[in-house]
Each structure stands twice: as structure tokens, then as C-alpha cells.
PDB file of C-alpha atoms in Angstrom:
ATOM      1  CA  UNK L  26      -3.014  19.096 -20.326  1.00 32.00           C
ATOM      2  CA  UNK L  27      -1.597  16.487 -17.930  1.00 35.00           C
ATOM      3  CA  UNK L  28       1.684  16.521 -16.059  1.00 37.00           C
ATOM      4  CA  UNK L  29       3.907  13.446 -16.516  1.00 40.00           C
ATOM      5  CA  UNK L  30       6.053  12.742 -13.457  1.00 40.00           C
ATOM      6  CA  UNK L  31       9.245  10.854 -14.223  1.00 41.00           C
ATOM      7  CA  UNK L  32      10.642   8.289 -11.785  1.00 42.00           C
ATOM      8  CA  UNK L  33      13.679  10.491 -11.156  1.00 42.00           C
ATOM      9  CA  UNK L  34      11.583  13.526 -10.297  1.00 44.00           C
ATOM     10  CA  UNK L  35       9.311  11.423  -8.083  1.00 46.00           C
ATOM     11  CA  UNK L  36      12.333  10.042  -6.211  1.00 45.00           C
ATOM     12  CA  UNK L  37      13.733  13.547  -5.623  1.00 45.00           C
ATOM     13  CA  UNK L  38      10.416  14.887  -4.382  1.00 45.00           C
ATOM     14  CA  UNK L  39       9.901  11.982  -1.998  1.00 45.00           C
ATOM     15  CA  UNK L  40      13.317  12.352  -0.392  1.00 46.00           C
ATOM     16  CA  UNK L  41      12.934  16.107  -0.041  1.00 45.00           C
ATOM     17  CA  UNK L  42       9.681  15.426   1.834  1.00 50.00           C
ATOM     18  CA  UNK L  43       7.698  17.849  -0.296  1.00 57.00           C
ATOM     19  CA  UNK L  44       4.892  15.379  -0.916  1.00 67.00           C
ATOM     20  CA  UNK L  45       2.055  14.953   1.552  1.00 79.00           C
ATOM     21  CA  UNK L  46      -0.986  12.726   1.910  1.00 85.00           C
ATOM     22  CA  UNK L  47      -3.405  15.582   2.552  1.00 87.00           C
ATOM     23  CA  UNK L  48      -3.904  19.053   1.072  1.00 87.00           C
ATOM     24  CA  UNK L  49      -3.729  21.404   4.039  1.00 87.00           C
ATOM     25  CA  UNK L  50      -3.277  24.816   2.440  1.00 85.00           C
ATOM     26  CA  UNK L  51      -3.874  26.668  -0.789  1.00 87.00           C
ATOM     27  CA  UNK L  52      -0.096  27.169  -0.951  1.00 86.00           C
ATOM     28  CA  UNK L  53       0.275  23.505  -1.927  1.00 87.00           C
ATOM     29  CA  UNK L  54      -1.980  23.896  -4.962  1.00 89.00           C
ATOM     30  CA  UNK L  55      -0.979  25.158  -8.418  1.00 89.00           C
ATOM     31  CA  UNK L  56      -3.634  26.986 -10.439  1.00 90.00           C
ATOM     32  CA  UNK L  57      -3.392  28.171 -14.063  1.00 90.00           C
ATOM     33  CA  UNK L  58      -5.820  28.771 -16.946  1.00 91.00           C
ATOM     34  CA  UNK L  59      -6.275  25.899 -19.384  1.00 90.00           C
ATOM     35  CA  UNK L  60      -6.596  26.554 -23.132  1.00 91.00           C
ATOM     36  CA  UNK L  61     -10.225  27.652 -22.774  1.00 91.00           C
ATOM     37  CA  UNK L  62      -9.196  29.973 -19.958  1.00 90.00           C
ATOM     38  CA  UNK L  63      -6.446  31.440 -22.163  1.00 91.00           C
ATOM     39  CA  UNK L  64      -8.949  32.014 -24.980  1.00 92.00           C
ATOM     40  CA  UNK L  65     -11.234  33.800 -22.530  1.00 89.00           C
ATOM     41  CA  UNK L  66      -8.342  35.840 -21.096  1.00 89.00           C
ATOM     42  CA  UNK L  67      -7.316  37.066 -24.573  1.00 91.00           C
ATOM     43  CA  UNK L  68     -10.957  37.874 -25.312  1.00 91.00           C
ATOM     44  CA  UNK L  69     -11.292  39.891 -22.104  1.00 89.00           C
ATOM     45  CA  UNK L  70      -8.086  41.843 -22.706  1.00 88.00           C
ATOM     46  CA  UNK L  71      -9.226  42.511 -26.260  1.00 89.00           C
ATOM     47  CA  UNK L  72     -12.591  43.681 -24.929  1.00 88.00           C
ATOM     48  CA  UNK L  73     -10.822  46.079 -22.551  1.00 87.00           C
ATOM     49  CA  UNK L  74      -8.874  47.581 -25.431  1.00 87.00           C
ATOM     50  CA  UNK L  75     -12.058  47.855 -27.501  1.00 87.00           C
ATOM     51  CA  UNK L  76     -14.006  49.475 -24.630  1.00 86.00           C
ATOM     52  CA  UNK L  77     -11.247  52.044 -24.087  1.00 86.00           C
ATOM     53  CA  UNK L  78     -11.079  52.714 -27.817  1.00 86.00           C
ATOM     54  CA  UNK L  79     -14.843  53.261 -28.025  1.00 86.00           C
ATOM     55  CA  UNK L  80     -14.903  55.024 -24.651  1.00 84.00           C
ATOM     56  CA  UNK L  81     -17.839  52.884 -23.605  1.00 85.00           C
ATOM     57  CA  UNK L  82     -17.893  52.909 -19.813  1.00 87.00           C
ATOM     58  CA  UNK L  83     -20.696  50.318 -19.501  1.00 89.00           C
ATOM     59  CA  UNK L  84     -18.781  47.818 -21.654  1.00 88.00           C
ATOM     60  CA  UNK L  85     -15.589  48.566 -19.727  1.00 88.00           C
ATOM     61  CA  UNK L  86     -17.356  47.975 -16.397  1.00 91.00           C
ATOM     62  CA  UNK L  87     -18.775  44.632 -17.601  1.00 90.00           C
ATOM     63  CA  UNK L  88     -15.340  43.501 -18.823  1.00 89.00           C
ATOM     64  CA  UNK L  89     -13.674  44.474 -15.530  1.00 89.00           C
ATOM     65  CA  UNK L  90     -16.305  42.488 -13.570  1.00 91.00           C
ATOM     66  CA  UNK L  91     -15.685  39.455 -15.798  1.00 90.00           C
ATOM     67  CA  UNK L  92     -11.920  39.784 -15.269  1.00 90.00           C
ATOM     68  CA  UNK L  93     -12.417  39.887 -11.487  1.00 91.00           C
ATOM     69  CA  UNK L  94     -14.548  36.713 -11.695  1.00 91.00           C
ATOM     70  CA  UNK L  95     -11.870  35.126 -13.896  1.00 90.00           C
ATOM     71  CA  UNK L  96      -9.110  35.729 -11.332  1.00 91.00           C
ATOM     72  CA  UNK L  97     -11.350  34.759  -8.401  1.00 91.00           C
ATOM     73  CA  UNK L  98     -12.104  31.449 -10.134  1.00 91.00           C
ATOM     74  CA  UNK L  99      -8.382  30.623  -9.907  1.00 90.00           C
ATOM     75  CA  UNK L 100      -8.637  30.963  -6.130  1.00 91.00           C
ATOM     76  CA  UNK L 101     -11.931  29.030  -5.976  1.00 91.00           C
ATOM     77  CA  UNK L 102     -10.512  26.110  -7.976  1.00 90.00           C
ATOM     78  CA  UNK L 103      -7.508  25.866  -5.630  1.00 90.00           C
ATOM     79  CA  UNK L 104      -9.671  26.069  -2.504  1.00 91.00           C
ATOM     80  CA  UNK L 105     -11.836  23.275  -3.929  1.00 91.00           C
ATOM     81  CA  UNK L 106      -8.931  20.834  -3.386  1.00 91.00           C
ATOM     82  CA  UNK L 107      -8.239  21.732   0.253  1.00 91.00           C
ATOM     83  CA  UNK L 108      -8.960  18.808   2.575  1.00 90.00           C
ATOM     84  CA  UNK L 109      -8.607  16.067  -0.053  1.00 90.00           C
ATOM     85  CA  UNK L 110      -6.401  13.178   1.146  1.00 89.00           C
ATOM     86  CA  UNK L 111      -5.003   9.893  -0.242  1.00 88.00           C
ATOM     87  CA  UNK L 112      -4.373   6.656   1.644  1.00 87.00           C
ATOM     88  CA  UNK L 113      -3.044   3.312   0.410  1.00 87.00           C
ATOM     89  CA  UNK L 114      -5.280   0.431   1.518  1.00 82.00           C
ATOM     90  CA  UNK L 115      -3.156  -2.582   0.592  1.00 72.00           C
ATOM     91  CA  UNK L 116       0.005  -2.257   2.638  1.00 75.00           C
ATOM     92  CA  UNK L 117       2.063  -5.273   1.525  1.00 85.00           C
ATOM     93  CA  UNK L 118       3.940  -5.273  -1.792  1.00 90.00           C
ATOM     94  CA  UNK L 119       6.791  -7.350  -3.214  1.00 92.00           C
ATOM     95  CA  UNK L 120      10.111  -6.106  -4.589  1.00 91.00           C
ATOM     96  CA  UNK L 121      10.813  -6.353  -8.337  1.00 89.00           C
ATOM     97  CA  UNK L 122       7.153  -7.170  -8.967  1.00 87.00           C
ATOM     98  CA  UNK L 123       4.273  -5.231 -10.498  1.00 88.00           C
ATOM     99  CA  UNK L 124       2.021  -4.684  -7.489  1.00 89.00           C
ATOM    100  CA  UNK L 125      -1.623  -3.740  -7.393  1.00 88.00           C
ATOM    101  CA  UNK L 126      -2.668  -1.479  -4.526  1.00 89.00           C
ATOM    102  CA  UNK L 127      -5.918   0.275  -3.705  1.00 88.00           C
ATOM    103  CA  UNK L 128      -6.017   4.015  -3.048  1.00 88.00           C
ATOM    104  CA  UNK L 129      -8.801   5.515  -0.956  1.00 88.00           C
ATOM    105  CA  UNK L 130      -9.319   9.220  -1.663  1.00 88.00           C
ATOM    106  CA  UNK L 131     -11.271  11.169   0.915  1.00 88.00           C
ATOM    107  CA  UNK L 132     -13.068  14.178  -0.543  1.00 86.00           C
ATOM    108  CA  UNK L 133     -14.520  16.723   1.910  1.00 85.00           C
ATOM    109  CA  UNK L 134     -18.179  17.631   1.639  1.00 82.00           C
ATOM    110  CA  UNK L 135     -18.681  20.397  -0.908  1.00 80.00           C
ATOM    111  CA  UNK L 136     -15.635  19.594  -3.053  1.00 83.00           C
ATOM    112  CA  UNK L 137     -16.632  19.104  -6.697  1.00 86.00           C
ATOM    113  CA  UNK L 138     -15.225  18.114 -10.092  1.00 85.00           C
ATOM    114  CA  UNK L 139     -11.975  16.454  -8.932  1.00 89.00           C
ATOM    115  CA  UNK L 140      -9.970  14.105 -11.173  1.00 88.00           C
ATOM    116  CA  UNK L 141      -7.274  11.579 -10.245  1.00 87.00           C
ATOM    117  CA  UNK L 142      -4.299  11.195 -12.634  1.00 87.00           C
ATOM    118  CA  UNK L 143      -1.760   8.366 -12.414  1.00 84.00           C
ATOM    119  CA  UNK L 144       0.502   7.142 -15.245  1.00 80.00           C
ATOM    120  CA  UNK L 145      -1.321   9.456 -17.652  1.00 80.00           C
ATOM    121  CA  UNK L 146      -4.686   7.837 -16.883  1.00 81.00           C
ATOM    122  CA  UNK L 147      -7.424  10.204 -15.667  1.00 82.00           C
ATOM    123  CA  UNK L 148     -10.180   8.921 -13.350  1.00 83.00           C
ATOM    124  CA  UNK L 149     -13.128  10.767 -11.861  1.00 84.00           C
ATOM    125  CA  UNK L 150     -13.080  10.507  -8.081  1.00 83.00           C
ATOM    126  CA  UNK L 151     -15.898   8.455  -6.609  1.00 78.00           C
ATOM    127  CA  UNK L 152     -15.565   8.318  -2.819  1.00 74.00           C
ATOM    128  CA  UNK L 153     -17.713   5.160  -2.696  1.00 73.00           C
ATOM    129  CA  UNK L 154     -15.063   3.219  -4.642  1.00 78.00           C
ATOM    130  CA  UNK L 155     -11.334   2.596  -4.203  1.00 84.00           C
ATOM    131  CA  UNK L 156      -8.955   3.363  -7.050  1.00 86.00           C
ATOM    132  CA  UNK L 157      -6.700   0.486  -8.134  1.00 86.00           C
ATOM    133  CA  UNK L 158      -3.209   1.456  -9.336  1.00 87.00           C
ATOM    134  CA  UNK L 159      -0.172  -0.554 -10.459  1.00 87.00           C
ATOM    135  CA  UNK L 160       3.247   0.228  -8.985  1.00 86.00           C
ATOM    136  CA  UNK L 161       6.680  -1.336  -9.488  1.00 87.00           C
ATOM    137  CA  UNK L 162       9.021  -1.274  -6.503  1.00 86.00           C
ATOM    138  CA  UNK L 163      12.681  -2.314  -6.626  1.00 86.00           C
ATOM    139  CA  UNK L 164      13.890  -2.570  -3.022  1.00 88.00           C
ATOM    140  CA  UNK L 165      12.462  -4.210   0.072  1.00 91.00           C
ATOM    141  CA  UNK L 166      11.694  -2.090   3.122  1.00 90.00           C
ATOM    142  CA  UNK L 167       9.351   0.855   3.597  1.00 89.00           C
ATOM    143  CA  UNK L 168       8.741   2.737   0.357  1.00 87.00           C
ATOM    144  CA  UNK L 169       6.702   5.837  -0.446  1.00 85.00           C
ATOM    145  CA  UNK L 170       4.117   5.374  -3.182  1.00 85.00           C
ATOM    146  CA  UNK L 171       5.116   7.423  -6.231  1.00 81.00           C
ATOM    147  CA  UNK L 172       3.224  10.720  -6.532  1.00 84.00           C
ATOM    148  CA  UNK L 173      -0.147  11.093  -8.191  1.00 85.00           C
ATOM    149  CA  UNK L 174      -1.968  14.163  -9.435  1.00 89.00           C
ATOM    150  CA  UNK L 175      -5.303  15.463  -8.201  1.00 90.00           C
ATOM    151  CA  UNK L 176      -6.803  18.198 -10.359  1.00 91.00           C
ATOM    152  CA  UNK L 177      -9.946  20.281 -10.462  1.00 90.00           C
ATOM    153  CA  UNK L 178     -11.621  22.422 -13.116  1.00 88.00           C
ATOM    154  CA  UNK L 179     -14.124  23.905 -10.684  1.00 88.00           C
ATOM    155  CA  UNK L 180     -16.122  26.142 -11.034  1.00 89.00           C
ATOM    156  CA  UNK L 181     -16.299  27.027 -14.758  1.00 88.00           C
ATOM    157  CA  UNK L 182     -13.832  24.604 -16.353  1.00 88.00           C
ATOM    158  CA  UNK L 183     -11.525  27.396 -17.511  1.00 91.00           C
ATOM    159  CA  UNK L 184      -8.958  27.023 -14.688  1.00 91.00           C
ATOM    160  CA  UNK L 185      -6.878  23.936 -13.934  1.00 91.00           C
ATOM    161  CA  UNK L 186      -5.839  23.540 -10.293  1.00 92.00           C
ATOM    162  CA  UNK L 187      -3.604  20.575  -9.454  1.00 91.00           C
ATOM    163  CA  UNK L 188      -1.465  19.163  -6.677  1.00 90.00           C
ATOM    164  CA  UNK L 189       0.910  16.196  -6.306  1.00 88.00           C
ATOM    165  CA  UNK L 190       0.083  13.811  -3.442  1.00 88.00           C
ATOM    166  CA  UNK L 191       1.375  10.457  -2.269  1.00 87.00           C
ATOM    167  CA  UNK L 192      -0.755   7.667  -0.804  1.00 87.00           C
ATOM    168  CA  UNK L 193       1.782   7.096   1.967  1.00 86.00           C
ATOM    169  CA  UNK L 194       4.183   4.239   2.701  1.00 87.00           C
ATOM    170  CA  UNK L 195       3.841   0.561   1.863  1.00 90.00           C
ATOM    171  CA  UNK L 196       5.766  -2.425   3.191  1.00 90.00           C
ATOM    172  CA  UNK L 197       7.841  -3.995   0.399  1.00 92.00           C
ATOM    173  CA  UNK L 198       8.606  -7.648   1.144  1.00 93.00           C
ATOM    174  CA  UNK L 199      11.568  -9.385  -0.534  1.00 93.00           C
ATOM    175  CA  UNK L 200      11.163 -10.587  -4.110  1.00 91.00           C
ATOM    176  CA  UNK L 201       9.780 -14.160  -3.857  1.00 90.00           C
ATOM    177  CA  UNK L 202      12.021 -17.003  -5.026  1.00 88.00           C
ATOM    178  CA  UNK L 203      10.920 -19.572  -7.591  1.00 85.00           C
ATOM    179  CA  UNK L 204       8.507 -22.364  -6.689  1.00 79.00           C
ATOM    180  CA  UNK L 205      11.228 -24.943  -7.333  1.00 81.00           C
ATOM    181  CA  UNK L 206      13.503 -23.358  -4.708  1.00 80.00           C
ATOM    182  CA  UNK L 207      10.634 -23.158  -2.218  1.00 78.00           C
ATOM    183  CA  UNK L 208       9.711 -26.811  -2.575  1.00 76.00           C
ATOM    184  CA  UNK L 209      13.359 -27.838  -2.292  1.00 77.00           C
ATOM    185  CA  UNK L 210      13.742 -25.738   0.846  1.00 77.00           C
ATOM    186  CA  UNK L 211      10.562 -27.113   2.451  1.00 71.00           C
ATOM    187  CA  UNK L 212      11.605 -30.689   1.631  1.00 69.00           C
ATOM    188  CA  UNK L 213      14.988 -30.144   3.303  1.00 65.00           C
ATOM    189  CA  UNK L 214      13.364 -28.551   6.371  1.00 62.00           C
ATOM    190  CA  UNK L 215      10.817 -31.354   6.756  1.00 60.00           C
ATOM    191  CA  UNK L 216      13.586 -33.960   6.383  1.00 52.00           C
ATOM    192  CA  UNK L 217      15.612 -32.292   9.156  1.00 50.00           C
ATOM    193  CA  UNK L 218      12.590 -32.043  11.451  1.00 47.00           C
ATOM    194  CA  UNK L 219      11.510 -35.625  10.852  1.00 48.00           C
ATOM    195  CA  UNK L 220      15.062 -36.893  11.391  1.00 44.00           C
ATOM    196  CA  UNK L 221      15.196 -35.053  14.703  1.00 43.00           C
ATOM    197  CA  UNK L 222      11.803 -36.371  15.830  1.00 40.00           C
ATOM    198  CA  UNK L 223      12.420 -39.957  14.740  1.00 44.00           C
ATOM    199  CA  UNK L 224      15.126 -40.256  17.396  1.00 43.00           C
ATOM    200  CA  UNK L 225      12.359 -40.414  19.994  1.00 41.00           C
ATOM    201  CA  UNK L 226       9.537 -42.787  19.089  1.00 42.00           C
ATOM    202  CA  UNK L 227       7.787 -42.403  22.424  1.00 43.00           C
ATOM    203  CA  UNK L 228       4.277 -41.074  22.753  1.00 45.00           C
ATOM    204  CA  UNK L 229       5.003 -38.579  25.501  1.00 48.00           C
ATOM    205  CA  UNK L 230       3.356 -35.180  25.508  1.00 51.00           C
ATOM    206  CA  UNK L 231       5.703 -32.682  23.877  1.00 54.00           C
ATOM    207  CA  UNK L 232       3.537 -29.564  23.962  1.00 61.00           C
ATOM    208  CA  UNK L 233      -0.037 -28.301  23.845  1.00 68.00           C
ATOM    209  CA  UNK L 234      -1.932 -26.363  21.196  1.00 65.00           C
ATOM    210  CA  UNK L 235      -5.468 -24.974  20.894  1.00 68.00           C
ATOM    211  CA  UNK L 236      -7.999 -27.722  20.274  1.00 70.00           C
ATOM    212  CA  UNK L 237      -9.502 -28.117  16.817  1.00 61.00           C
ATOM    213  CA  UNK L 238     -12.912 -29.570  15.994  1.00 60.00           C
ATOM    214  CA  UNK L 239     -11.177 -32.407  14.121  1.00 52.00           C
ATOM    215  CA  UNK L 240      -9.072 -33.471  17.146  1.00 63.00           C
ATOM    216  CA  UNK L 241     -10.001 -36.765  18.879  1.00 68.00           C
ATOM    217  CA  UNK L 242     -11.633 -36.303  22.261  1.00 73.00           C
ATOM    218  CA  UNK L 243      -9.006 -38.566  23.841  1.00 72.00           C
ATOM    219  CA  UNK L 244      -6.230 -36.063  22.939  1.00 73.00           C
ATOM    220  CA  UNK L 245      -7.851 -33.135  24.801  1.00 80.00           C
ATOM    221  CA  UNK L 246      -6.449 -32.396  28.268  1.00 80.00           C
ATOM    222  CA  UNK L 247      -9.642 -32.280  30.344  1.00 82.00           C
ATOM    223  CA  UNK L 248      -7.782 -31.409  33.538  1.00 81.00           C
ATOM    224  CA  UNK L 249      -6.642 -28.086  32.076  1.00 81.00           C
ATOM    225  CA  UNK L 250     -10.155 -27.562  30.710  1.00 81.00           C
ATOM    226  CA  UNK L 251     -11.618 -28.082  34.196  1.00 79.00           C
ATOM    227  CA  UNK L 252      -9.126 -25.659  35.759  1.00 81.00           C
ATOM    228  CA  UNK L 253      -8.967 -22.931  33.100  1.00 79.00           C
ATOM    229  CA  UNK L 254     -11.962 -23.570  30.873  1.00 81.00           C
ATOM    230  CA  UNK L 255      -9.765 -23.773  27.799  1.00 79.00           C
ATOM    231  CA  UNK L 256      -9.566 -26.771  25.482  1.00 80.00           C
ATOM    232  CA  UNK L 257      -5.978 -27.773  24.691  1.00 78.00           C
ATOM    233  CA  UNK L 258      -4.858 -30.750  22.634  1.00 75.00           C
ATOM    234  CA  UNK L 259      -1.923 -32.905  23.752  1.00 71.00           C
ATOM    235  CA  UNK L 260       0.643 -33.148  20.949  1.00 63.00           C
ATOM    236  CA  UNK L 261       3.253 -35.894  20.987  1.00 58.00           C
ATOM    237  CA  UNK L 262       6.539 -36.103  19.082  1.00 48.00           C
ATOM    238  CA  UNK L 263       4.784 -38.110  16.379  1.00 48.00           C
ATOM    239  CA  UNK L 264       2.053 -35.515  16.019  1.00 47.00           C
ATOM    240  CA  UNK L 265       4.435 -32.575  16.001  1.00 45.00           C
ATOM    241  CA  UNK L 266       5.847 -33.301  12.565  1.00 45.00           C
ATOM    242  CA  UNK L 267       2.367 -32.652  11.134  1.00 46.00           C
ATOM    243  CA  UNK L 268       1.628 -29.665  13.392  1.00 56.00           C
ATOM    244  CA  UNK L 269       3.222 -26.894  11.321  1.00 68.00           C
ATOM    245  CA  UNK L 270       6.076 -26.132   8.949  1.00 77.00           C
ATOM    246  CA  UNK L 271       9.043 -24.292  10.452  1.00 80.00           C
ATOM    247  CA  UNK L 272      10.555 -21.589   8.239  1.00 84.00           C
ATOM    248  CA  UNK L 273      13.960 -21.090   9.825  1.00 83.00           C
ATOM    249  CA  UNK L 274      16.256 -18.308   8.586  1.00 86.00           C
ATOM    250  CA  UNK L 275      19.308 -19.842  10.288  1.00 82.00           C
ATOM    251  CA  UNK L 276      19.044 -23.051   8.242  1.00 79.00           C
ATOM    252  CA  UNK L 277      19.599 -21.178   4.922  1.00 83.00           C
ATOM    253  CA  UNK L 278      21.607 -18.208   6.157  1.00 83.00           C
ATOM    254  CA  UNK L 279      24.655 -19.525   4.312  1.00 84.00           C
ATOM    255  CA  UNK L 280      22.920 -18.751   0.975  1.00 83.00           C
ATOM    256  CA  UNK L 281      23.230 -15.018   1.694  1.00 88.00           C
ATOM    257  CA  UNK L 282      20.840 -12.643   3.395  1.00 90.00           C
ATOM    258  CA  UNK L 283      18.813 -11.494   0.382  1.00 90.00           C
ATOM    259  CA  UNK L 284      18.535 -14.999  -1.092  1.00 89.00           C
ATOM    260  CA  UNK L 285      17.469 -16.462   2.246  1.00 88.00           C
ATOM    261  CA  UNK L 286      14.824 -13.765   2.771  1.00 91.00           C
ATOM    262  CA  UNK L 287      13.588 -14.297  -0.781  1.00 91.00           C
ATOM    263  CA  UNK L 288      13.123 -18.032  -0.189  1.00 89.00           C
ATOM    264  CA  UNK L 289      11.369 -17.441   3.153  1.00 90.00           C
ATOM    265  CA  UNK L 290       9.024 -14.917   1.519  1.00 90.00           C
ATOM    266  CA  UNK L 291       8.100 -17.372  -1.240  1.00 88.00           C
ATOM    267  CA  UNK L 292       7.680 -20.151   1.343  1.00 87.00           C
ATOM    268  CA  UNK L 293       5.207 -17.969   3.255  1.00 88.00           C
ATOM    269  CA  UNK L 294       3.215 -17.383   0.076  1.00 87.00           C
ATOM    270  CA  UNK L 295       3.255 -21.128  -0.651  1.00 83.00           C
ATOM    271  CA  UNK L 296       2.108 -22.038   2.865  1.00 83.00           C
ATOM    272  CA  UNK L 297      -0.692 -19.467   2.862  1.00 84.00           C
ATOM    273  CA  UNK L 298      -1.918 -20.510  -0.594  1.00 83.00           C
ATOM    274  CA  UNK L 299      -1.994 -24.192   0.407  1.00 80.00           C
ATOM    275  CA  UNK L 300      -3.352 -23.604   3.941  1.00 82.00           C
ATOM    276  CA  UNK L 301      -0.216 -25.051   5.542  1.00 79.00           C
ATOM    277  CA  UNK L 302       0.378 -23.973   9.176  1.00 84.00           C
ATOM    278  CA  UNK L 303       3.767 -22.273   9.542  1.00 85.00           C
ATOM    279  CA  UNK L 304       6.160 -20.741  12.024  1.00 86.00           C
ATOM    280  CA  UNK L 305       8.698 -18.137  10.906  1.00 88.00           C
ATOM    281  CA  UNK L 306      11.976 -18.063  12.822  1.00 86.00           C
ATOM    282  CA  UNK L 307      14.158 -14.979  12.362  1.00 88.00           C
ATOM    283  CA  UNK L 308      17.273 -13.991  14.379  1.00 85.00           C
ATOM    284  CA  UNK L 309      15.331 -11.657  16.690  1.00 81.00           C
ATOM    285  CA  UNK L 310      11.737 -12.702  16.170  1.00 85.00           C
ATOM    286  CA  UNK L 311       9.511 -15.770  15.980  1.00 86.00           C
ATOM    287  CA  UNK L 312       6.067 -15.477  14.363  1.00 87.00           C
ATOM    288  CA  UNK L 313       3.427 -18.214  14.461  1.00 84.00           C
ATOM    289  CA  UNK L 314       0.590 -18.422  11.957  1.00 81.00           C
ATOM    290  CA  UNK L 315      -1.995 -18.392  14.766  1.00 78.00           C
ATOM    291  CA  UNK L 316      -0.870 -15.072  16.234  1.00 74.00           C
ATOM    292  CA  UNK L 317      -2.858 -11.908  15.611  1.00 72.00           C
ATOM    293  CA  UNK L 318      -2.242 -10.399  12.164  1.00 84.00           C
ATOM    294  CA  UNK L 319       0.506 -12.989  11.677  1.00 87.00           C
ATOM    295  CA  UNK L 320       0.978 -12.815   7.899  1.00 87.00           C
ATOM    296  CA  UNK L 321       1.341  -9.024   7.929  1.00 89.00           C
ATOM    297  CA  UNK L 322       3.886  -9.226  10.766  1.00 90.00           C
ATOM    298  CA  UNK L 323       5.820 -11.914   8.871  1.00 91.00           C
ATOM    299  CA  UNK L 324       6.069  -9.903   5.641  1.00 91.00           C
ATOM    300  CA  UNK L 325       6.963  -6.743   7.564  1.00 90.00           C
ATOM    301  CA  UNK L 326       9.711  -8.564   9.466  1.00 91.00           C
ATOM    302  CA  UNK L 327      11.166  -9.924   6.230  1.00 92.00           C
ATOM    303  CA  UNK L 328      10.973  -6.483   4.607  1.00 91.00           C
ATOM    304  CA  UNK L 329      12.794  -4.765   7.465  1.00 90.00           C
ATOM    305  CA  UNK L 330      15.255  -7.566   8.313  1.00 85.00           C
TER     306      UNK L 330
END
């Protein structure tokens, strides 16, 4: 028998902080006989009554030993789950979208016969593989993954021990806008940038960037290379328009905060999919595509803006 967790119950449990990512104590685990355990329990109680009726001490002793093993198995099945933990691997999701995330379940050595239940689907835990689940999240920000059930029938399959765990928090980026809105936004941004740059047709050096293998040798600043040992390419005003796409929040702020963030999120996806260099400009943060872990920082900044 499986336990179905409704969205309302999951929400209440998350906000009461009763869900954890790791089973630390037997007090977190529920343990009850399944239908086979109930059949055995009725049989044992019937055997006790029969042994007392017949006044057969040997039969009574055997039945009492079996009852002790039956109740101990409830404790063993609960202890079998101690130390098991869940962790979400994919950290970025999108609001109002069906997201696919991977769950890594760590099972301590010696733990046996553990099942994973999510959305009424039961999966045997294999620590060499990650479990893929589908979740639907409504709001951007940091959200707790809805609870999942880990259960065990160890050792005899007559007791069901289970516990509700969460895989932790995920970053929920804004719901991406349509491709039409993204292209319109990028066209407007490129028009503004080009208009600004066309005012100066000179070939003066505007800034430097890291040298690429495709850059002409004549554009590399060899003086800086001789001094610092680092190859930098000289970029003029004419070159800058092709350097990267600027995703500026201030330019579309008038559309409203959520709409602007939605367009910027979709623009990031578009740029990444088409290998277009980008720079995200937010009120308190600028993120360049070349910075360490840039795409994760960009989505997190949009989620928490």
C-alpha cells in the first residue's frame, strides 16, 4: 500500500520544516505490518489461543518466540532506513514549467531492500544510477522539492517501514517568455547598441578581451603579453558590436518586473542555445558569460531578483 501525498499536505509539511534530506533517527521512520504481516499476526494470536486451549507449553513457547521476532522485525525494518539521504542534482528549474531533475539517493553500506516512491511510481534504489523525477513549480525563487517516500520491507517482507524525505532546495528561474518576444527584445537592444556605436566611426581601442584562436595576430597587444604573459585582443568600437549581446534589465523595466525577468530568462536560454556571448545587467549585479559558473549565477540572480 502506497501513501499519496497531496500538494496541500506537501506544502504544509515543507513550511513546518518537518521534512529532512537525511534519516537521522528511528523516530523519523513509520513502521507497520503490511497485509502479509497482518495475516501472520492473526495466525500467531490464533496459535496462542490454541496453545493455551490445548495447554501445550512447547507450542506456546514457539509461538511466543515467533511473536518476539515479529515485533523485532518492525524495529529492524526502521533501522534499515537510517542514514539514507536524498539530494537534487539539477539545481536550476523554471517557473510554470514541468521540470526534470535528477535525485541522487545515498544508501549506507548494509541497507537492503529500499524502494523510492514518487507520484505513485515505485522504483528500486540503485546507488549507481540517479533517479529522474518530474516536478511542476509555480513561483520563482528558492523552492523545496515536494516530498518523496522511501520504504523498506526488510527483513522478511511482512513489515512496511517508510519515511518522507525531500531532495532539498532548487533555484526556480522566471518562466521564460515566448521566442517572438525574445527576438524582438534582442533586435531592439542590438539596434540601440549599434546606434550608439555608429556615432564614433574611429578605430580606437575601446577595451581588451581574452584572445581567441580565431583573432588576427595584428589585433593582439604584444606589449601586454611581454609584460604580463597574457594574450589580450584589442577591440575597437566597430568590433564591440559583435563582441557580445547585452541583456539589460533597465531597458525593459517599464514592462513590469516579472515580465522583464521573464524576457531576460528566455533571452539567456536563446543565447546559450545559439552560442551567442552575453552580458546580463541587473540593478545590483553584472554577469558576463565568461565568468566562472556564469549561467548558474545568471539564473539564480533572476530567480532571486
